Short mmCIF file of C-alpha atoms in Angstrom, two decimals:
data_model
loop_
_atom_site.label_atom_id
_atom_site.label_comp_id
_atom_site.label_asym_id
_atom_site.label_seq_id
_atom_site.Cartn_x
_atom_site.Cartn_y
_atom_site.Cartn_z
CA MET A 1 32.63 105.96 62.98
CA THR A 2 34.31 108.43 60.64
CA SER A 3 33.25 112.05 58.55
CA ASP A 4 35.00 110.88 55.27
CA ARG A 5 32.75 107.91 54.69
CA TYR A 6 32.20 106.89 51.17
CA SER A 7 28.80 107.56 49.64
CA ILE A 8 26.83 109.15 46.73
CA PHE A 9 26.84 112.60 48.16
CA SER A 10 30.64 112.56 48.65
CA LEU A 11 30.92 111.38 45.36
CA LEU A 12 28.81 113.83 44.03
CA ARG A 13 30.52 116.88 45.72
CA GLU A 14 34.01 115.56 44.30
CA THR A 15 32.85 114.98 40.72
CA LEU A 16 31.96 118.99 41.07
CA ASN A 17 35.29 119.81 42.76
CA GLY A 18 37.61 118.07 40.10
CA HIS A 19 38.48 114.95 42.69
CA LYS A 20 40.76 117.33 44.35
CA GLY A 21 39.63 116.42 48.01
CA TRP A 22 39.60 112.84 48.25
CA ARG A 23 42.08 111.91 51.28
CA PRO A 24 44.48 109.08 51.94
CA ALA A 25 42.29 106.20 53.51
CA TRP A 26 44.86 105.61 55.93
CA ARG A 27 47.89 107.43 57.58
CA SER A 28 51.45 106.97 56.82
CA PRO A 29 52.76 107.44 60.69
CA ASP A 30 56.67 107.24 61.40
CA PRO A 31 57.48 104.23 63.39
CA LYS A 32 56.70 104.51 67.20
CA PRO A 33 60.18 103.26 69.64
CA SER A 34 58.27 100.18 70.71
CA TYR A 35 54.74 98.43 70.34
CA ASP A 36 52.72 95.97 72.14
CA VAL A 37 52.28 93.97 68.72
CA VAL A 38 54.28 94.14 65.37
CA ILE A 39 53.28 92.19 62.38
CA VAL A 40 56.02 91.93 59.63
CA GLY A 41 53.93 91.82 56.46
CA GLY A 42 51.33 94.30 55.31
CA GLY A 43 49.84 92.05 53.31
CA GLY A 44 46.05 90.64 53.40
CA HIS A 45 47.24 88.42 56.29
CA GLY A 46 49.00 90.86 57.96
CA LEU A 47 46.66 93.55 57.83
CA ALA A 48 43.71 90.98 58.66
CA THR A 49 45.64 90.24 61.83
CA ALA A 50 45.95 93.90 63.08
CA HIS A 51 42.42 94.51 62.69
CA TYR A 52 41.07 91.68 64.34
CA LEU A 53 43.62 92.44 67.19
CA ALA A 54 42.09 95.90 67.35
CA SER A 55 38.72 95.14 66.77
CA ARG A 56 38.29 91.55 68.34
CA TYR A 57 40.84 91.40 71.41
CA GLY A 58 41.67 94.65 72.49
CA VAL A 59 45.41 95.35 71.33
CA THR A 60 45.63 98.37 69.44
CA ASN A 61 49.04 99.34 70.16
CA VAL A 62 50.32 97.74 67.23
CA ALA A 63 52.30 98.09 63.86
CA VAL A 64 52.31 97.09 60.48
CA LEU A 65 55.50 96.68 58.74
CA GLU A 66 55.62 96.52 55.27
CA LYS A 67 58.52 96.18 52.64
CA GLY A 68 56.70 97.26 49.84
CA TRP A 69 53.76 98.86 49.38
CA ILE A 70 50.32 97.52 50.47
CA GLY A 71 48.36 95.67 48.02
CA GLY A 72 51.77 94.72 46.20
CA GLY A 73 52.25 91.53 47.33
CA ASN A 74 50.02 87.78 46.94
CA VAL A 75 46.73 89.74 47.78
CA GLY A 76 46.71 92.00 44.72
CA ARG A 77 48.28 88.99 42.46
CA ASN A 78 45.37 86.24 43.20
CA THR A 79 42.73 85.46 41.53
CA THR A 80 40.25 86.28 43.81
CA ILE A 81 38.57 83.24 44.78
CA VAL A 82 36.53 82.12 48.14
CA ARG A 83 35.53 79.05 49.20
CA SER A 84 35.06 76.45 51.98
CA ASN A 85 35.20 73.14 50.00
CA TYR A 86 37.38 71.27 51.95
CA LEU A 87 38.23 67.40 53.04
CA LEU A 88 39.76 67.09 56.01
CA PRO A 89 38.45 67.86 59.33
CA GLY A 90 41.27 70.63 60.79
CA ASN A 91 40.29 72.49 57.47
CA VAL A 92 36.70 72.46 56.90
CA PRO A 93 36.14 74.32 59.99
CA PHE A 94 39.06 77.25 59.43
CA TYR A 95 37.55 77.94 55.70
CA GLU A 96 33.74 78.01 56.91
CA HIS A 97 35.16 80.31 59.46
CA SER A 98 36.72 82.21 56.78
CA MET A 99 33.50 82.08 54.46
CA LYS A 100 31.27 83.53 57.40
CA LEU A 101 33.86 86.36 57.69
CA TRP A 102 34.03 86.82 54.27
CA GLU A 103 29.92 87.09 54.46
CA GLY A 104 29.94 89.50 56.94
CA LEU A 105 32.98 91.62 55.67
CA GLU A 106 31.73 94.71 54.23
CA GLN A 107 29.48 95.20 57.15
CA ASP A 108 32.60 94.53 59.71
CA LEU A 109 35.13 97.05 57.49
CA ASN A 110 32.50 99.92 55.77
CA TYR A 111 33.97 99.14 52.54
CA ASN A 112 33.13 97.68 49.62
CA ALA A 113 35.14 94.39 48.87
CA MET A 114 32.95 93.40 46.02
CA VAL A 115 32.08 90.12 47.91
CA SER A 116 30.35 88.25 45.13
CA GLN A 117 28.98 84.84 46.11
CA ARG A 118 28.33 83.41 42.63
CA GLY A 119 29.36 80.20 43.26
CA VAL A 120 32.17 77.25 42.71
CA VAL A 121 31.53 74.62 40.40
CA ASN A 122 34.31 71.72 40.20
CA LEU A 123 33.81 69.54 37.76
CA PHE A 124 34.23 65.87 37.72
CA HIS A 125 35.38 63.63 34.82
CA SER A 126 35.49 60.02 35.68
CA ASP A 127 33.33 57.99 37.97
CA GLY A 128 36.28 57.65 40.35
CA GLN A 129 36.26 61.25 40.65
CA ARG A 130 32.63 61.73 41.27
CA ASP A 131 33.37 59.42 44.40
CA ALA A 132 36.00 62.14 45.36
CA TYR A 133 33.49 64.65 45.33
CA VAL A 134 30.58 63.25 46.58
CA ARG A 135 32.92 62.08 49.94
CA ARG A 136 34.24 65.75 49.83
CA GLY A 137 30.38 67.34 49.73
CA ASN A 138 29.62 64.77 52.17
CA SER A 139 32.51 65.88 54.60
CA MET A 140 31.30 69.60 53.99
CA ARG A 141 27.41 69.03 54.73
CA MET A 142 29.05 67.16 58.21
CA HIS A 143 30.35 70.32 59.04
CA GLY A 144 27.49 72.70 57.89
CA VAL A 145 28.97 73.78 54.78
CA ASP A 146 26.59 73.92 51.95
CA ALA A 147 27.76 71.55 48.97
CA GLU A 148 25.24 69.98 46.07
CA LEU A 149 26.11 67.61 43.30
CA LEU A 150 25.18 68.39 40.03
CA ASP A 151 24.70 66.47 36.92
CA VAL A 152 25.36 67.21 33.82
CA ALA A 153 21.41 68.52 32.72
CA ALA A 154 21.72 70.65 35.12
CA LEU A 155 25.37 71.60 34.51
CA LYS A 156 24.44 72.63 31.17
CA ARG A 157 22.16 75.28 32.26
CA ILE A 158 24.49 76.73 34.25
CA LEU A 159 27.62 76.47 32.03
CA PRO A 160 26.63 75.94 28.36
CA MET A 161 29.98 76.82 27.13
CA LEU A 162 31.63 73.86 28.83
CA ASP A 163 32.77 71.38 25.96
CA PHE A 164 30.72 68.26 26.92
CA ASP A 165 31.15 66.56 24.03
CA ASN A 166 35.04 66.32 24.78
CA ALA A 167 35.73 62.33 24.09
CA ARG A 168 39.19 62.57 26.26
CA PHE A 169 37.92 64.77 29.15
CA PRO A 170 34.22 64.27 29.64
CA ILE A 171 32.38 66.01 31.45
CA LYS A 172 29.94 63.77 34.21
CA GLY A 173 29.03 66.42 37.31
CA ALA A 174 30.25 68.76 39.32
CA LEU A 175 30.13 69.44 42.83
CA ARG A 176 29.11 73.27 43.75
CA GLN A 177 29.07 75.57 46.65
CA ARG A 178 26.49 78.23 45.96
CA ARG A 179 28.39 80.60 48.67
CA GLY A 180 31.63 80.83 47.24
CA GLY A 181 32.44 83.11 44.78
CA THR A 182 34.88 85.96 44.17
CA VAL A 183 35.86 89.13 46.59
CA ARG A 184 37.86 92.19 45.00
CA HIS A 185 41.09 91.32 46.05
CA ASP A 186 42.85 94.78 46.40
CA ALA A 187 39.65 96.04 48.25
CA VAL A 188 40.13 93.48 50.82
CA ALA A 189 43.78 94.87 51.76
CA TRP A 190 42.45 98.43 51.45
CA GLY A 191 39.43 97.53 53.92
CA TYR A 192 41.76 95.88 56.72
CA ALA A 193 44.03 98.60 55.98
CA ARG A 194 41.57 101.93 56.47
CA ALA A 195 39.85 99.65 59.45
CA ALA A 196 42.77 99.09 61.47
CA ASP A 197 44.09 102.54 60.79
CA ARG A 198 41.15 103.93 62.32
CA ARG A 199 41.34 101.56 65.35
CA GLY A 200 45.11 103.32 66.09
CA VAL A 201 47.52 100.47 64.12
CA ASP A 202 50.64 102.19 62.67
CA ILE A 203 50.79 100.82 58.88
CA ILE A 204 54.02 101.30 57.73
CA GLN A 205 55.27 100.91 54.19
CA ASN A 206 58.69 100.97 52.73
CA CYS A 207 60.01 99.39 56.41
CA GLU A 208 61.79 96.10 55.65
CA VAL A 209 62.60 94.12 58.54
CA THR A 210 66.28 92.98 58.33
CA GLY A 211 66.86 91.05 61.83
CA PHE A 212 65.20 90.44 65.40
CA ARG A 213 66.39 91.34 68.52
CA ILE A 214 66.15 88.23 70.47
CA GLU A 215 67.76 88.45 74.34
CA ASN A 216 67.64 84.93 76.57
CA GLY A 217 65.36 83.19 74.07
CA ARG A 218 62.57 86.14 73.98
CA ILE A 219 62.28 88.45 71.08
CA SER A 220 62.14 92.86 71.95
CA GLY A 221 61.70 93.92 68.81
CA VAL A 222 62.96 93.78 65.21
CA GLU A 223 65.51 95.77 63.41
CA THR A 224 64.63 97.68 60.60
CA SER A 225 65.42 99.71 57.25
CA ARG A 226 64.02 102.52 59.56
CA GLY A 227 65.75 101.60 62.67
CA PHE A 228 64.93 99.30 65.70
CA ILE A 229 61.31 99.24 66.57
CA GLY A 230 60.62 97.39 70.17
CA ALA A 231 58.13 94.81 70.72
CA ALA A 232 56.69 92.56 73.49
CA LYS A 233 55.23 90.19 70.57
CA VAL A 234 55.94 89.81 66.86
CA GLY A 235 53.92 87.93 64.16
CA LEU A 236 55.51 86.80 61.21
CA ALA A 237 53.19 87.03 58.04
CA CYS A 238 55.22 87.21 54.83
CA ALA A 239 54.06 84.77 52.54
CA GLY A 240 56.40 83.51 50.00
CA ASN A 241 59.18 85.06 52.08
CA SER A 242 58.49 83.46 55.52
CA SER A 243 62.07 81.30 55.20
CA ARG A 244 64.36 84.32 54.26
CA VAL A 245 62.66 86.21 57.47
CA ALA A 246 62.09 83.36 59.74
CA GLN A 247 65.88 82.42 59.14
CA MET A 248 67.03 85.58 60.43
CA ALA A 249 65.71 84.32 63.76
CA GLY A 250 67.31 81.50 63.67
CA LEU A 251 64.06 79.17 62.57
CA ARG A 252 64.27 76.58 59.31
CA LEU A 253 60.51 76.12 58.05
CA PRO A 254 59.00 73.19 55.96
CA ILE A 255 58.51 75.34 53.34
CA GLU A 256 59.93 75.56 49.76
CA SER A 257 58.78 78.97 47.74
CA HIS A 258 57.23 78.44 44.37
CA ALA A 259 56.27 80.81 41.74
CA LEU A 260 52.47 80.89 40.93
CA GLN A 261 51.46 82.10 38.18
CA ALA A 262 48.00 84.03 36.85
CA PHE A 263 46.22 85.38 33.73
CA VAL A 264 43.65 87.77 32.51
CA SER A 265 42.25 88.16 28.95
CA GLU A 266 40.41 91.55 27.25
CA GLY A 267 37.44 92.47 28.44
CA ILE A 268 34.44 91.13 27.09
CA LYS A 269 30.93 90.29 27.25
CA PRO A 270 29.46 88.68 30.57
CA PHE A 271 29.88 84.95 29.44
CA ILE A 272 30.66 82.96 32.51
CA ASP A 273 28.54 83.82 36.03
CA THR A 274 30.19 81.49 38.70
CA VAL A 275 33.69 80.03 39.46
CA CYS A 276 34.52 76.72 37.16
CA THR A 277 37.57 74.74 37.71
CA PHE A 278 38.41 72.13 35.11
CA GLY A 279 38.91 68.55 36.66
CA ALA A 280 40.80 66.62 34.49
CA GLY A 281 44.07 69.25 34.05
CA HIS A 282 44.40 72.44 36.50
CA PHE A 283 42.69 75.36 35.45
CA TYR A 284 39.96 77.54 36.64
CA ILE A 285 38.59 80.74 35.40
CA SER A 286 35.90 83.33 36.45
CA GLN A 287 35.15 86.51 35.18
CA SER A 288 35.69 89.90 36.54
CA ASP A 289 33.45 92.47 36.70
CA LYS A 290 34.93 94.44 34.14
CA GLY A 291 34.54 91.33 31.95
CA GLY A 292 38.33 90.11 31.81
CA LEU A 293 38.64 86.32 32.20
CA VAL A 294 40.65 85.85 35.29
CA PHE A 295 42.30 82.41 35.04
CA GLY A 296 44.86 80.52 36.22
CA GLY A 297 46.48 76.56 36.81
CA ASP A 298 49.44 75.00 38.19
CA ILE A 299 52.76 76.02 40.48
CA ASP A 300 55.57 76.02 37.87
CA GLY A 301 56.78 73.67 40.31
CA TYR A 302 60.46 74.48 41.26
CA ASN A 303 61.76 77.13 44.15
CA SER A 304 61.72 80.60 42.84
CA TYR A 305 61.57 83.87 44.15
CA ALA A 306 61.16 85.46 41.00
CA GLN A 307 57.28 86.79 41.01
CA ARG A 308 57.46 85.52 37.31
CA GLY A 309 57.13 82.25 35.71
CA ASN A 310 57.56 80.32 32.78
CA LEU A 311 55.97 79.19 29.22
CA PRO A 312 55.42 75.70 29.68
CA THR A 313 53.08 76.68 32.50
CA VAL A 314 51.53 79.30 30.30
CA GLU A 315 50.99 76.22 27.85
CA ASP A 316 49.74 73.75 30.03
CA VAL A 317 47.00 76.18 31.46
CA ALA A 318 45.92 77.43 27.74
CA GLU A 319 45.54 73.78 27.17
CA GLY A 320 43.61 72.99 30.12
CA GLY A 321 41.12 76.10 28.87
CA MET A 322 40.95 74.80 25.24
CA ALA A 323 39.86 71.57 26.78
CA LEU A 324 37.58 73.04 29.03
CA MET A 325 36.11 75.61 26.93
CA PRO A 326 37.21 76.19 23.34
CA SER A 327 34.94 78.94 22.57
CA ILE A 328 37.65 81.02 24.78
CA GLY A 329 40.25 80.37 22.41
CA ARG A 330 40.07 83.41 20.04
CA VAL A 331 39.91 85.76 23.41
CA ARG A 332 43.44 87.32 23.81
CA MET A 333 45.15 87.02 27.14
CA LEU A 334 46.03 90.80 28.23
CA ARG A 335 48.17 89.98 30.90
CA SER A 336 49.93 87.26 33.11
CA TRP A 337 52.09 87.95 36.68
CA GLY A 338 53.59 86.05 38.87
CA GLY A 339 53.47 85.68 42.93
CA ILE A 340 55.47 83.65 45.34
CA MET A 341 53.88 80.55 47.39
CA ASP A 342 54.97 79.76 50.54
CA MET A 343 54.41 75.66 49.88
CA SER A 344 54.42 74.00 52.75
CA MET A 345 55.28 70.28 53.05
CA ASP A 346 51.64 69.11 53.72
CA GLY A 347 49.81 71.59 51.71
CA SER A 348 48.25 73.02 54.77
CA PRO A 349 49.31 76.11 56.92
CA ILE A 350 50.78 76.93 59.81
CA ILE A 351 49.61 79.44 62.74
CA ASP A 352 51.47 78.77 65.54
CA ARG A 353 54.15 79.90 68.13
CA THR A 354 57.83 79.82 67.40
CA PRO A 355 60.58 78.51 69.58
CA VAL A 356 61.47 81.91 70.25
CA ASP A 357 59.37 83.39 73.08
CA GLY A 358 57.20 86.10 71.74
CA LEU A 359 57.85 85.20 68.23
CA PHE A 360 54.51 83.78 66.36
CA LEU A 361 54.30 82.50 62.60
CA ASN A 362 51.33 82.53 59.96
CA ALA A 363 53.13 80.98 56.75
CA GLY A 364 52.60 77.92 54.62
CA TRP A 365 49.18 79.19 52.69
CA CYS A 366 50.41 77.92 49.45
CA TYR A 367 48.11 79.19 46.49
CA GLY A 368 45.46 79.17 48.69
CA GLY A 369 46.12 81.91 51.02
CA PHE A 370 43.60 84.89 49.51
CA LYS A 371 40.63 83.02 50.61
CA ALA A 372 41.54 82.44 53.85
CA THR A 373 42.42 86.00 54.71
CA PRO A 374 39.74 86.64 57.24
CA ALA A 375 40.14 83.81 59.09
CA SER A 376 43.72 83.75 59.37
CA GLY A 377 43.56 87.03 60.32
CA ASP A 378 41.30 86.12 63.48
CA CYS A 379 43.05 83.00 64.60
CA PHE A 380 46.61 84.95 64.12
CA ALA A 381 45.26 87.54 66.31
CA HIS A 382 43.48 85.01 68.94
CA LEU A 383 46.98 83.45 68.86
CA ILE A 384 49.25 86.25 69.95
CA ALA A 385 46.16 88.14 72.01
CA ARG A 386 45.44 85.42 74.04
CA GLY A 387 48.62 83.02 73.81
CA GLU A 388 46.52 80.08 72.79
CA PRO A 389 45.20 78.94 69.10
CA HIS A 390 42.07 80.13 68.04
CA PRO A 391 39.71 76.70 68.36
CA VAL A 392 38.89 76.60 64.30
CA GLY A 393 42.47 77.39 63.95
CA ALA A 394 43.97 75.00 66.68
CA ALA A 395 45.08 71.89 63.88
CA TYR A 396 47.78 74.16 62.10
CA ARG A 397 50.55 74.09 64.32
CA LEU A 398 54.20 74.24 63.42
CA PRO A 399 55.00 70.48 65.30
CA ARG A 400 52.66 68.52 63.37
CA PHE A 401 55.46 67.55 60.77
CA ALA A 402 57.66 66.08 63.57
CA THR A 403 54.84 64.60 65.06
CA GLY A 404 53.19 63.16 61.47
CA ARG A 405 49.79 65.03 61.88
CA THR A 406 50.20 66.46 58.96
CA ILE A 407 46.98 67.74 56.97
CA ASP A 408 47.25 66.60 53.50
CA GLU A 409 44.57 67.21 51.84
CA LYS A 410 45.95 65.95 47.99
CA GLY A 411 47.62 63.16 49.67
CA VAL A 412 50.86 63.41 48.09
CA GLY A 413 53.41 63.76 51.08
CA ALA A 414 56.00 65.91 51.67
CA GLN A 415 57.05 67.27 48.47
CA PRO A 416 55.77 70.82 47.71
CA ASN A 417 55.60 70.96 44.33
CA LEU A 418 53.20 68.53 43.93
CA HIS A 419 50.31 70.08 46.30
CA MET B 1 63.84 78.01 31.17
CA ARG B 2 66.61 75.51 29.43
CA ILE B 3 68.52 72.72 31.49
CA ALA B 4 71.67 71.39 29.89
CA CYS B 5 72.04 67.71 30.44
CA PRO B 6 75.32 66.51 31.03
CA HIS B 7 74.28 63.56 28.66
CA CYS B 8 71.24 65.07 26.06
CA GLY B 9 72.36 68.87 25.67
CA PRO B 10 70.46 71.69 26.32
CA ARG B 11 66.44 70.41 26.41
CA GLY B 12 63.06 72.66 27.82
CA VAL B 13 62.21 72.52 30.90
CA ASP B 14 59.61 70.80 30.47
CA GLU B 15 61.22 67.75 29.93
CA PHE B 16 62.21 67.68 33.75
CA SER B 17 60.69 67.03 36.97
CA TYR B 18 61.75 68.41 39.99
CA LEU B 19 62.37 66.74 43.05
CA GLY B 20 63.94 69.88 45.37
CA ASP B 21 66.58 70.69 47.77
CA ALA B 22 69.96 68.44 46.99
CA THR B 23 71.65 69.63 49.74
CA VAL B 24 69.68 67.63 52.95
CA THR B 25 71.26 64.51 53.42
CA ARG B 26 69.52 61.41 55.24
CA PRO B 27 70.27 60.92 58.83
CA THR B 28 72.51 57.23 58.97
CA ASP B 29 70.78 56.54 62.39
CA PRO B 30 67.47 54.94 61.59
CA ALA B 31 66.39 55.91 65.46
CA ASP B 32 67.11 59.64 65.14
CA LEU B 33 63.38 60.85 64.71
CA ASP B 34 64.43 64.72 65.09
CA GLY B 35 67.05 63.95 61.91
CA PHE B 36 64.35 62.36 59.88
CA ALA B 37 61.80 64.56 60.45
CA ALA B 38 64.51 67.97 59.65
CA TYR B 39 65.28 65.84 56.37
CA VAL B 40 61.76 64.91 55.00
CA HIS B 41 60.35 68.27 55.91
CA GLU B 42 62.91 71.35 56.83
CA ARG B 43 64.23 73.35 53.83
CA ARG B 44 66.74 76.50 53.57
CA ASN B 45 64.89 77.61 51.11
CA PRO B 46 67.14 80.33 49.78
CA ALA B 47 66.27 83.56 47.46
CA GLY B 48 69.00 83.17 45.68
CA ARG B 49 71.93 80.28 44.45
CA HIS B 50 69.93 76.96 45.05
CA ARG B 51 71.21 73.01 44.51
CA GLU B 52 68.42 71.01 43.49
CA LEU B 53 67.51 67.63 42.53
CA TRP B 54 65.90 67.37 38.82
CA GLN B 55 65.39 64.29 37.04
CA HIS B 56 65.71 64.33 33.03
CA ALA B 57 62.07 62.31 33.12
CA LEU B 58 61.17 62.53 29.24
CA GLY B 59 65.03 62.35 27.98
CA CYS B 60 67.83 59.68 29.15
CA GLN B 61 66.18 59.74 32.60
CA SER B 62 69.26 60.62 34.51
CA TRP B 63 69.34 62.47 37.90
CA LEU B 64 70.83 65.88 38.23
CA VAL B 65 71.97 68.48 40.72
CA VAL B 66 71.38 71.67 39.39
CA THR B 67 73.01 74.94 40.62
CA ARG B 68 70.61 77.82 39.58
CA ASP B 69 69.06 81.39 41.24
CA THR B 70 66.10 81.24 42.66
CA ARG B 71 65.57 84.96 41.72
CA THR B 72 66.43 85.03 38.41
CA HIS B 73 65.97 81.40 36.99
CA ALA B 74 69.91 81.33 35.64
CA ILE B 75 71.33 78.15 35.71
CA GLU B 76 74.97 78.11 36.82
CA ALA B 77 75.69 74.56 36.40
CA VAL B 78 74.78 71.09 35.85
CA GLU B 79 75.84 68.08 37.16
CA ALA B 80 75.23 64.30 37.22
CA ALA B 81 73.54 63.48 40.31
CA ARG B 82 75.80 60.19 40.64
CA ASP B 83 79.03 62.60 40.61
CA VAL B 84 78.15 64.54 43.34
CA ALA B 85 76.93 61.50 45.67
CA LEU B 86 80.20 60.36 44.74
CA ALA B 87 82.33 63.18 45.57
CA ARG B 88 80.64 63.36 48.88
CA ALA B 89 81.33 59.97 49.87
CA GLY B 90 85.08 60.54 49.14
CA GLY B 91 85.67 59.64 45.78
CA GLU B 92 85.09 55.93 45.86
CA SER B 93 83.68 54.15 43.10
#
């Protein structure tokens, strides 16, 4: 496919050469006057959409416009977890499609994304919670997804560091998805960018969309900080900024933007070899290949575009961690950061056309967008190229909020900060 | 982040619970389905000045309208939601 594949030989050559010969993994072209498809937003979802448009649906005259740089948004800010352990019919096939695409991603992109199927273990702490997880596991298995219920003895073998004697939050068992795990998030952005670029997609960084040109109800292009770019079709994949961008096209979305924080500790020796979630509070943890404990919890809970969070949530996450595994108490927190989540009104995403002809929307990923990246890209590309939804993404329609067909995994209603 | 409750003074944000956009209004016609769909779901979600409903849940329990910048979290004003509702209704008590 290309002359500069990464290999042991190229690494040896560059080692001897002082690493002066590496070339950029994708071009930095000037925008053309017009494209068949313009994707607004060069995050994971936008780049995946461009890749699948070019590789699966034969649309190569595509530009991805990114106001910052590739990998600077949520695709580089998440906690890298992938899983497909959902409950509801509209969600399970979609996330399983994503899981299968993750499993073949590195071969598809010819790029090491460090896909690690180390398993995801969701703990439960009460009989009611066990029933809920049994139900979830059954729903997964009926959809052909792997799920297994672990009792305490089995759990002690794989997660011996948990506080099993905690009187307040007793651990009663767990639901485990072995095929879940982690993926190196930056590599996902870079891999998709490189693969899309190879197929002729123009990735244009530092190019902010400032408006849409709409004529007779049909999109004809986008105004940007680098001038007007014509487009027959425009796809929005703007994550936390979806409302702001859609507003320029006169749309008001069922979305609030909220800050979600994530944390990493100093590097320590191998400690936890799976992804583990606490069921009595909101806390989840895994260990990166560098040794840092990567963990997070709830969104901060109020509208925010600040890309940073506040201290009460830091305290809440730390308390969750201490209740679950007190042995991490003396590990130092190295960094924390925030990203802006497009929290939808039912906690599920939107992949649909909009009232403007030729303008398509991919938004509302809440704090679960990373695991969805490949399927989101595939479904959005399918919708843009063929004009109809992909079968596994067909439930994510925009009118569902008005018609009552919402997909509310948590069952809390139209209250984004509770999803 | 600290919110200056008009009744209790400045308190930490963890004493408050959040409801959301204070500018959406409930349709008066119960048969207005589109109006209700928009009222329940659609939000302006601005980056900048936002008027929003908070309750001082672990304090005096009163509902507040907070005007806050969503880019910086800086709070411009805190009013009792009752006063805001009365002003909107035309000042009758």
